[in-house]
């Protein structure tokens, strides 16, 4: 990633020492920029604990570099 452009998060529950967490990530938007090989990418990330409870949810918009098509 080249830059974090925007971040919106909600903390929904505690995470304690010894917990196991995992994230589910969905890319919700990709917008190519005028500079070749770059895009603004928006993702929805949900973080779950070992009890399948969502403990954090956030949306991140980043400027990413990649291959030119």
PDB file of N, CA and C in Angstrom:
ATOM      1  N   UNK A   1       0.800  -1.182   0.000  1.00  0.00           N
ATOM      2  CA  UNK A   1       0.000   0.000   0.000  1.00  0.00           C
ATOM      3  C   UNK A   1       0.852   1.259   0.000  1.00  0.00           C
ATOM      4  N   UNK A   2       0.353   2.270  -0.664  1.00  0.00           N
ATOM      5  CA  UNK A   2       1.065   3.544  -0.727  1.00  0.00           C
ATOM      6  C   UNK A   2       0.584   4.540   0.309  1.00  0.00           C
ATOM      7  N   UNK A   3      -0.724   4.542   0.597  1.00  0.00           N
ATOM      8  CA  UNK A   3      -1.260   5.518   1.551  1.00  0.00           C
ATOM      9  C   UNK A   3      -2.605   5.048   2.093  1.00  0.00           C
ATOM     10  N   UNK A   4      -2.825   5.337   3.385  1.00  0.00           N
ATOM     11  CA  UNK A   4      -4.145   5.137   3.993  1.00  0.00           C
ATOM     12  C   UNK A   4      -4.874   6.458   3.804  1.00  0.00           C
ATOM     13  N   UNK A   5      -6.003   6.424   3.103  1.00  0.00           N
ATOM     14  CA  UNK A   5      -6.725   7.647   2.785  1.00  0.00           C
ATOM     15  C   UNK A   5      -7.849   7.929   3.770  1.00  0.00           C
ATOM     16  N   UNK A   6      -8.520   6.868   4.239  1.00  0.00           N
ATOM     17  CA  UNK A   6      -9.643   7.049   5.156  1.00  0.00           C
ATOM     18  C   UNK A   6      -9.854   5.769   5.949  1.00  0.00           C
ATOM     19  N   UNK A   7     -10.247   5.924   7.227  1.00  0.00           N
ATOM     20  CA  UNK A   7     -10.511   4.775   8.080  1.00  0.00           C
ATOM     21  C   UNK A   7     -11.682   5.100   8.985  1.00  0.00           C
ATOM     22  N   UNK A   8     -12.666   4.208   8.992  1.00  0.00           N
ATOM     23  CA  UNK A   8     -13.836   4.357   9.844  1.00  0.00           C
ATOM     24  C   UNK A   8     -14.023   3.054  10.587  1.00  0.00           C
ATOM     25  N   UNK A   9     -13.964   3.082  11.953  1.00  0.00           N
ATOM     26  CA  UNK A   9     -14.016   1.826  12.695  1.00  0.00           C
ATOM     27  C   UNK A   9     -15.014   1.879  13.832  1.00  0.00           C
ATOM     28  N   UNK A  10     -15.490   0.675  14.193  1.00  0.00           N
ATOM     29  CA  UNK A  10     -16.383   0.484  15.330  1.00  0.00           C
ATOM     30  C   UNK A  10     -15.810  -0.652  16.162  1.00  0.00           C
ATOM     31  N   UNK A  11     -15.575  -0.384  17.431  1.00  0.00           N
ATOM     32  CA  UNK A  11     -15.148  -1.420  18.362  1.00  0.00           C
ATOM     33  C   UNK A  11     -16.418  -1.984  18.997  1.00  0.00           C
ATOM     34  N   UNK A  12     -16.655  -3.270  18.814  1.00  0.00           N
ATOM     35  CA  UNK A  12     -17.919  -3.879  19.223  1.00  0.00           C
ATOM     36  C   UNK A  12     -17.797  -4.764  20.458  1.00  0.00           C
ATOM     37  N   UNK A  13     -16.587  -5.136  20.827  1.00  0.00           N
ATOM     38  CA  UNK A  13     -16.408  -5.999  21.987  1.00  0.00           C
ATOM     39  C   UNK A  13     -14.953  -6.084  22.377  1.00  0.00           C
ATOM     40  N   UNK A  14     -14.678  -6.625  23.562  1.00  0.00           N
ATOM     41  CA  UNK A  14     -13.292  -6.715  24.035  1.00  0.00           C
ATOM     42  C   UNK A  14     -12.538  -7.871  23.384  1.00  0.00           C
ATOM     43  N   UNK A  15     -11.222  -7.712  23.330  1.00  0.00           N
ATOM     44  CA  UNK A  15     -10.309  -8.785  22.947  1.00  0.00           C
ATOM     45  C   UNK A  15      -9.332  -8.912  24.111  1.00  0.00           C
ATOM     46  N   UNK A  16      -9.185 -10.128  24.640  1.00  0.00           N
ATOM     47  CA  UNK A  16      -8.357 -10.368  25.811  1.00  0.00           C
ATOM     48  C   UNK A  16      -7.126 -11.188  25.437  1.00  0.00           C
ATOM     49  N   UNK A  17      -6.118 -11.125  26.300  1.00  0.00           N
ATOM     50  CA  UNK A  17      -4.927 -11.944  26.118  1.00  0.00           C
ATOM     51  C   UNK A  17      -5.359 -13.404  26.033  1.00  0.00           C
ATOM     52  N   UNK A  18      -4.857 -14.114  25.042  1.00  0.00           N
ATOM     53  CA  UNK A  18      -5.205 -15.518  24.850  1.00  0.00           C
ATOM     54  C   UNK A  18      -6.323 -15.748  23.850  1.00  0.00           C
ATOM     55  N   UNK A  19      -7.040 -14.688  23.472  1.00  0.00           N
ATOM     56  CA  UNK A  19      -8.079 -14.835  22.457  1.00  0.00           C
ATOM     57  C   UNK A  19      -7.452 -15.137  21.099  1.00  0.00           C
ATOM     58  N   UNK A  20      -8.215 -15.803  20.268  1.00  0.00           N
ATOM     59  CA  UNK A  20      -7.833 -16.037  18.880  1.00  0.00           C
ATOM     60  C   UNK A  20      -8.771 -15.206  18.018  1.00  0.00           C
ATOM     61  N   UNK A  21      -8.188 -14.415  17.118  1.00  0.00           N
ATOM     62  CA  UNK A  21      -9.018 -13.575  16.256  1.00  0.00           C
ATOM     63  C   UNK A  21      -8.719 -13.878  14.795  1.00  0.00           C
ATOM     64  N   UNK A  22      -9.693 -13.595  13.950  1.00  0.00           N
ATOM     65  CA  UNK A  22      -9.488 -13.684  12.502  1.00  0.00           C
ATOM     66  C   UNK A  22     -10.333 -12.591  11.849  1.00  0.00           C
ATOM     67  N   UNK A  23      -9.966 -12.265  10.633  1.00  0.00           N
ATOM     68  CA  UNK A  23     -10.657 -11.190   9.919  1.00  0.00           C
ATOM     69  C   UNK A  23     -11.263 -11.713   8.625  1.00  0.00           C
ATOM     70  N   UNK A  24     -12.401 -11.132   8.285  1.00  0.00           N
ATOM     71  CA  UNK A  24     -13.045 -11.386   6.998  1.00  0.00           C
ATOM     72  C   UNK A  24     -12.988 -10.072   6.231  1.00  0.00           C
ATOM     73  N   UNK A  25     -12.407 -10.101   5.047  1.00  0.00           N
ATOM     74  CA  UNK A  25     -12.171  -8.888   4.268  1.00  0.00           C
ATOM     75  C   UNK A  25     -12.939  -8.973   2.958  1.00  0.00           C
ATOM     76  N   UNK A  26     -13.669  -7.909   2.651  1.00  0.00           N
ATOM     77  CA  UNK A  26     -14.390  -7.812   1.384  1.00  0.00           C
ATOM     78  C   UNK A  26     -13.974  -6.516   0.691  1.00  0.00           C
ATOM     79  N   UNK A  27     -13.476  -6.626  -0.523  1.00  0.00           N
ATOM     80  CA  UNK A  27     -13.172  -5.438  -1.324  1.00  0.00           C
ATOM     81  C   UNK A  27     -14.496  -4.932  -1.876  1.00  0.00           C
ATOM     82  N   UNK A  28     -14.849  -3.696  -1.519  1.00  0.00           N
ATOM     83  CA  UNK A  28     -16.154  -3.163  -1.898  1.00  0.00           C
ATOM     84  C   UNK A  28     -16.085  -2.185  -3.061  1.00  0.00           C
ATOM     85  N   UNK A  29     -14.891  -1.649  -3.355  1.00  0.00           N
ATOM     86  CA  UNK A  29     -14.761  -0.714  -4.484  1.00  0.00           C
ATOM     87  C   UNK A  29     -13.311  -0.639  -4.929  1.00  0.00           C
ATOM     88  N   UNK A  30     -13.123  -0.517  -6.237  1.00  0.00           N
ATOM     89  CA  UNK A  30     -11.804  -0.292  -6.828  1.00  0.00           C
ATOM     90  C   UNK A  30     -11.968   0.813  -7.858  1.00  0.00           C
ATOM     91  N   UNK A  31     -11.186   1.877  -7.684  1.00  0.00           N
ATOM     92  CA  UNK A  31     -11.257   3.014  -8.608  1.00  0.00           C
ATOM     93  C   UNK A  31      -9.853   3.318  -9.116  1.00  0.00           C
ATOM     94  N   UNK A  32      -9.551   2.994 -10.374  1.00  0.00           N
ATOM     95  CA  UNK A  32      -8.226   3.304 -10.922  1.00  0.00           C
ATOM     96  C   UNK A  32      -7.969   4.812 -10.885  1.00  0.00           C
ATOM     97  N   UNK A  33      -6.716   5.174 -10.698  1.00  0.00           N
ATOM     98  CA  UNK A  33      -6.338   6.586 -10.721  1.00  0.00           C
ATOM     99  C   UNK A  33      -5.822   6.940 -12.108  1.00  0.00           C
ATOM    100  N   UNK A  34      -5.564   8.211 -12.301  1.00  0.00           N
ATOM    101  CA  UNK A  34      -5.041   8.644 -13.604  1.00  0.00           C
ATOM    102  C   UNK A  34      -3.607   8.165 -13.818  1.00  0.00           C
ATOM    103  N   UNK A  35      -2.883   7.879 -12.740  1.00  0.00           N
ATOM    104  CA  UNK A  35      -1.523   7.351 -12.856  1.00  0.00           C
ATOM    105  C   UNK A  35      -1.606   5.838 -13.027  1.00  0.00           C
ATOM    106  N   UNK A  36      -1.024   5.322 -14.081  1.00  0.00           N
ATOM    107  CA  UNK A  36      -1.085   3.896 -14.401  1.00  0.00           C
ATOM    108  C   UNK A  36      -0.515   3.048 -13.263  1.00  0.00           C
ATOM    109  N   UNK A  37      -1.184   1.937 -12.979  1.00  0.00           N
ATOM    110  CA  UNK A  37      -0.683   1.008 -11.981  1.00  0.00           C
ATOM    111  C   UNK A  37      -1.068   1.344 -10.553  1.00  0.00           C
ATOM    112  N   UNK A  38      -2.013   2.280 -10.372  1.00  0.00           N
ATOM    113  CA  UNK A  38      -2.466   2.641  -9.031  1.00  0.00           C
ATOM    114  C   UNK A  38      -3.986   2.674  -8.996  1.00  0.00           C
ATOM    115  N   UNK A  39      -4.527   2.405  -7.800  1.00  0.00           N
ATOM    116  CA  UNK A  39      -5.977   2.451  -7.635  1.00  0.00           C
ATOM    117  C   UNK A  39      -6.318   2.792  -6.189  1.00  0.00           C
ATOM    118  N   UNK A  40      -7.477   3.387  -6.021  1.00  0.00           N
ATOM    119  CA  UNK A  40      -8.034   3.621  -4.694  1.00  0.00           C
ATOM    120  C   UNK A  40      -8.953   2.431  -4.412  1.00  0.00           C
ATOM    121  N   UNK A  41      -8.657   1.699  -3.335  1.00  0.00           N
ATOM    122  CA  UNK A  41      -9.375   0.466  -3.012  1.00  0.00           C
ATOM    123  C   UNK A  41     -10.050   0.626  -1.650  1.00  0.00           C
ATOM    124  N   UNK A  42     -11.348   0.342  -1.596  1.00  0.00           N
ATOM    125  CA  UNK A  42     -12.102   0.390  -0.344  1.00  0.00           C
ATOM    126  C   UNK A  42     -12.430  -1.040   0.071  1.00  0.00           C
ATOM    127  N   UNK A  43     -12.176  -1.347   1.350  1.00  0.00           N
ATOM    128  CA  UNK A  43     -12.420  -2.684   1.890  1.00  0.00           C
ATOM    129  C   UNK A  43     -13.222  -2.591   3.177  1.00  0.00           C
ATOM    130  N   UNK A  44     -14.076  -3.588   3.388  1.00  0.00           N
ATOM    131  CA  UNK A  44     -14.803  -3.752   4.650  1.00  0.00           C
ATOM    132  C   UNK A  44     -14.147  -4.904   5.390  1.00  0.00           C
ATOM    133  N   UNK A  45     -13.672  -4.653   6.605  1.00  0.00           N
ATOM    134  CA  UNK A  45     -12.984  -5.666   7.388  1.00  0.00           C
ATOM    135  C   UNK A  45     -13.761  -5.907   8.672  1.00  0.00           C
ATOM    136  N   UNK A  46     -14.114  -7.163   8.930  1.00  0.00           N
ATOM    137  CA  UNK A  46     -14.792  -7.557  10.162  1.00  0.00           C
ATOM    138  C   UNK A  46     -13.873  -8.523  10.901  1.00  0.00           C
ATOM    139  N   UNK A  47     -13.638  -8.243  12.196  1.00  0.00           N
ATOM    140  CA  UNK A  47     -12.744  -9.051  13.021  1.00  0.00           C
ATOM    141  C   UNK A  47     -13.588  -9.836  14.022  1.00  0.00           C
ATOM    142  N   UNK A  48     -13.348 -11.151  14.080  1.00  0.00           N
ATOM    143  CA  UNK A  48     -14.116 -12.059  14.936  1.00  0.00           C
ATOM    144  C   UNK A  48     -13.203 -12.734  15.953  1.00  0.00           C
ATOM    145  N   UNK A  49     -13.762 -13.035  17.131  1.00  0.00           N
ATOM    146  CA  UNK A  49     -13.007 -13.796  18.122  1.00  0.00           C
ATOM    147  C   UNK A  49     -13.300 -15.289  17.959  1.00  0.00           C
ATOM    148  N   UNK A  50     -12.757 -16.084  18.876  1.00  0.00           N
ATOM    149  CA  UNK A  50     -12.893 -17.540  18.777  1.00  0.00           C
ATOM    150  C   UNK A  50     -14.323 -18.015  19.007  1.00  0.00           C
ATOM    151  N   UNK A  51     -15.195 -17.142  19.497  1.00  0.00           N
ATOM    152  CA  UNK A  51     -16.601 -17.495  19.703  1.00  0.00           C
ATOM    153  C   UNK A  51     -17.484 -17.019  18.541  1.00  0.00           C
ATOM    154  N   UNK A  52     -16.854 -16.612  17.443  1.00  0.00           N
ATOM    155  CA  UNK A  52     -17.541 -16.119  16.238  1.00  0.00           C
ATOM    156  C   UNK A  52     -18.308 -14.826  16.510  1.00  0.00           C
ATOM    157  N   UNK A  53     -17.882 -14.065  17.516  1.00  0.00           N
ATOM    158  CA  UNK A  53     -18.483 -12.762  17.810  1.00  0.00           C
ATOM    159  C   UNK A  53     -17.667 -11.685  17.113  1.00  0.00           C
ATOM    160  N   UNK A  54     -18.340 -10.781  16.427  1.00  0.00           N
ATOM    161  CA  UNK A  54     -17.650  -9.676  15.768  1.00  0.00           C
ATOM    162  C   UNK A  54     -17.216  -8.679  16.849  1.00  0.00           C
ATOM    163  N   UNK A  55     -15.903  -8.456  16.965  1.00  0.00           N
ATOM    164  CA  UNK A  55     -15.371  -7.564  17.991  1.00  0.00           C
ATOM    165  C   UNK A  55     -14.930  -6.216  17.422  1.00  0.00           C
ATOM    166  N   UNK A  56     -14.747  -6.141  16.111  1.00  0.00           N
ATOM    167  CA  UNK A  56     -14.377  -4.879  15.476  1.00  0.00           C
ATOM    168  C   UNK A  56     -14.802  -4.926  14.016  1.00  0.00           C
ATOM    169  N   UNK A  57     -15.252  -3.787  13.521  1.00  0.00           N
ATOM    170  CA  UNK A  57     -15.643  -3.668  12.119  1.00  0.00           C
ATOM    171  C   UNK A  57     -15.110  -2.341  11.613  1.00  0.00           C
ATOM    172  N   UNK A  58     -14.442  -2.371  10.471  1.00  0.00           N
ATOM    173  CA  UNK A  58     -13.951  -1.110   9.927  1.00  0.00           C
ATOM    174  C   UNK A  58     -13.918  -1.110   8.407  1.00  0.00           C
ATOM    175  N   UNK A  59     -13.994   0.095   7.879  1.00  0.00           N
ATOM    176  CA  UNK A  59     -13.885   0.333   6.447  1.00  0.00           C
ATOM    177  C   UNK A  59     -12.609   1.119   6.214  1.00  0.00           C
ATOM    178  N   UNK A  60     -11.784   0.644   5.303  1.00  0.00           N
ATOM    179  CA  UNK A  60     -10.519   1.300   5.001  1.00  0.00           C
ATOM    180  C   UNK A  60     -10.454   1.639   3.520  1.00  0.00           C
ATOM    181  N   UNK A  61     -10.020   2.851   3.225  1.00  0.00           N
ATOM    182  CA  UNK A  61      -9.789   3.276   1.846  1.00  0.00           C
ATOM    183  C   UNK A  61      -8.301   3.555   1.706  1.00  0.00           C
ATOM    184  N   UNK A  62      -7.672   2.854   0.769  1.00  0.00           N
ATOM    185  CA  UNK A  62      -6.215   2.936   0.607  1.00  0.00           C
ATOM    186  C   UNK A  62      -5.861   3.216  -0.847  1.00  0.00           C
ATOM    187  N   UNK A  63      -4.715   3.846  -1.033  1.00  0.00           N
ATOM    188  CA  UNK A  63      -4.124   3.982  -2.359  1.00  0.00           C
ATOM    189  C   UNK A  63      -3.126   2.847  -2.498  1.00  0.00           C
ATOM    190  N   UNK A  64      -3.357   1.981  -3.486  1.00  0.00           N
ATOM    191  CA  UNK A  64      -2.514   0.815  -3.684  1.00  0.00           C
ATOM    192  C   UNK A  64      -1.833   0.859  -5.042  1.00  0.00           C
ATOM    193  N   UNK A  65      -0.644   0.255  -5.085  1.00  0.00           N
ATOM    194  CA  UNK A  65       0.092   0.116  -6.348  1.00  0.00           C
ATOM    195  C   UNK A  65      -0.052  -1.307  -6.825  1.00  0.00           C
ATOM    196  N   UNK A  66      -0.056  -1.495  -8.114  1.00  0.00           N
ATOM    197  CA  UNK A  66      -0.166  -2.833  -8.694  1.00  0.00           C
ATOM    198  C   UNK A  66       0.379  -2.837 -10.106  1.00  0.00           C
ATOM    199  N   UNK A  67       0.064  -3.860 -10.826  1.00  0.00           N
ATOM    200  CA  UNK A  67       0.509  -3.962 -12.216  1.00  0.00           C
ATOM    201  C   UNK A  67      -0.417  -3.166 -13.122  1.00  0.00           C
ATOM    202  N   UNK A  68       0.129  -2.596 -14.150  1.00  0.00           N
ATOM    203  CA  UNK A  68      -0.684  -1.951 -15.173  1.00  0.00           C
ATOM    204  C   UNK A  68      -1.361  -3.004 -16.012  1.00  0.00           C
ATOM    205  N   UNK A  69      -2.601  -2.751 -16.416  1.00  0.00           N
ATOM    206  CA  UNK A  69      -3.345  -3.728 -17.222  1.00  0.00           C
ATOM    207  C   UNK A  69      -3.185  -3.411 -18.685  1.00  0.00           C
TER     208      UNK A  69
END
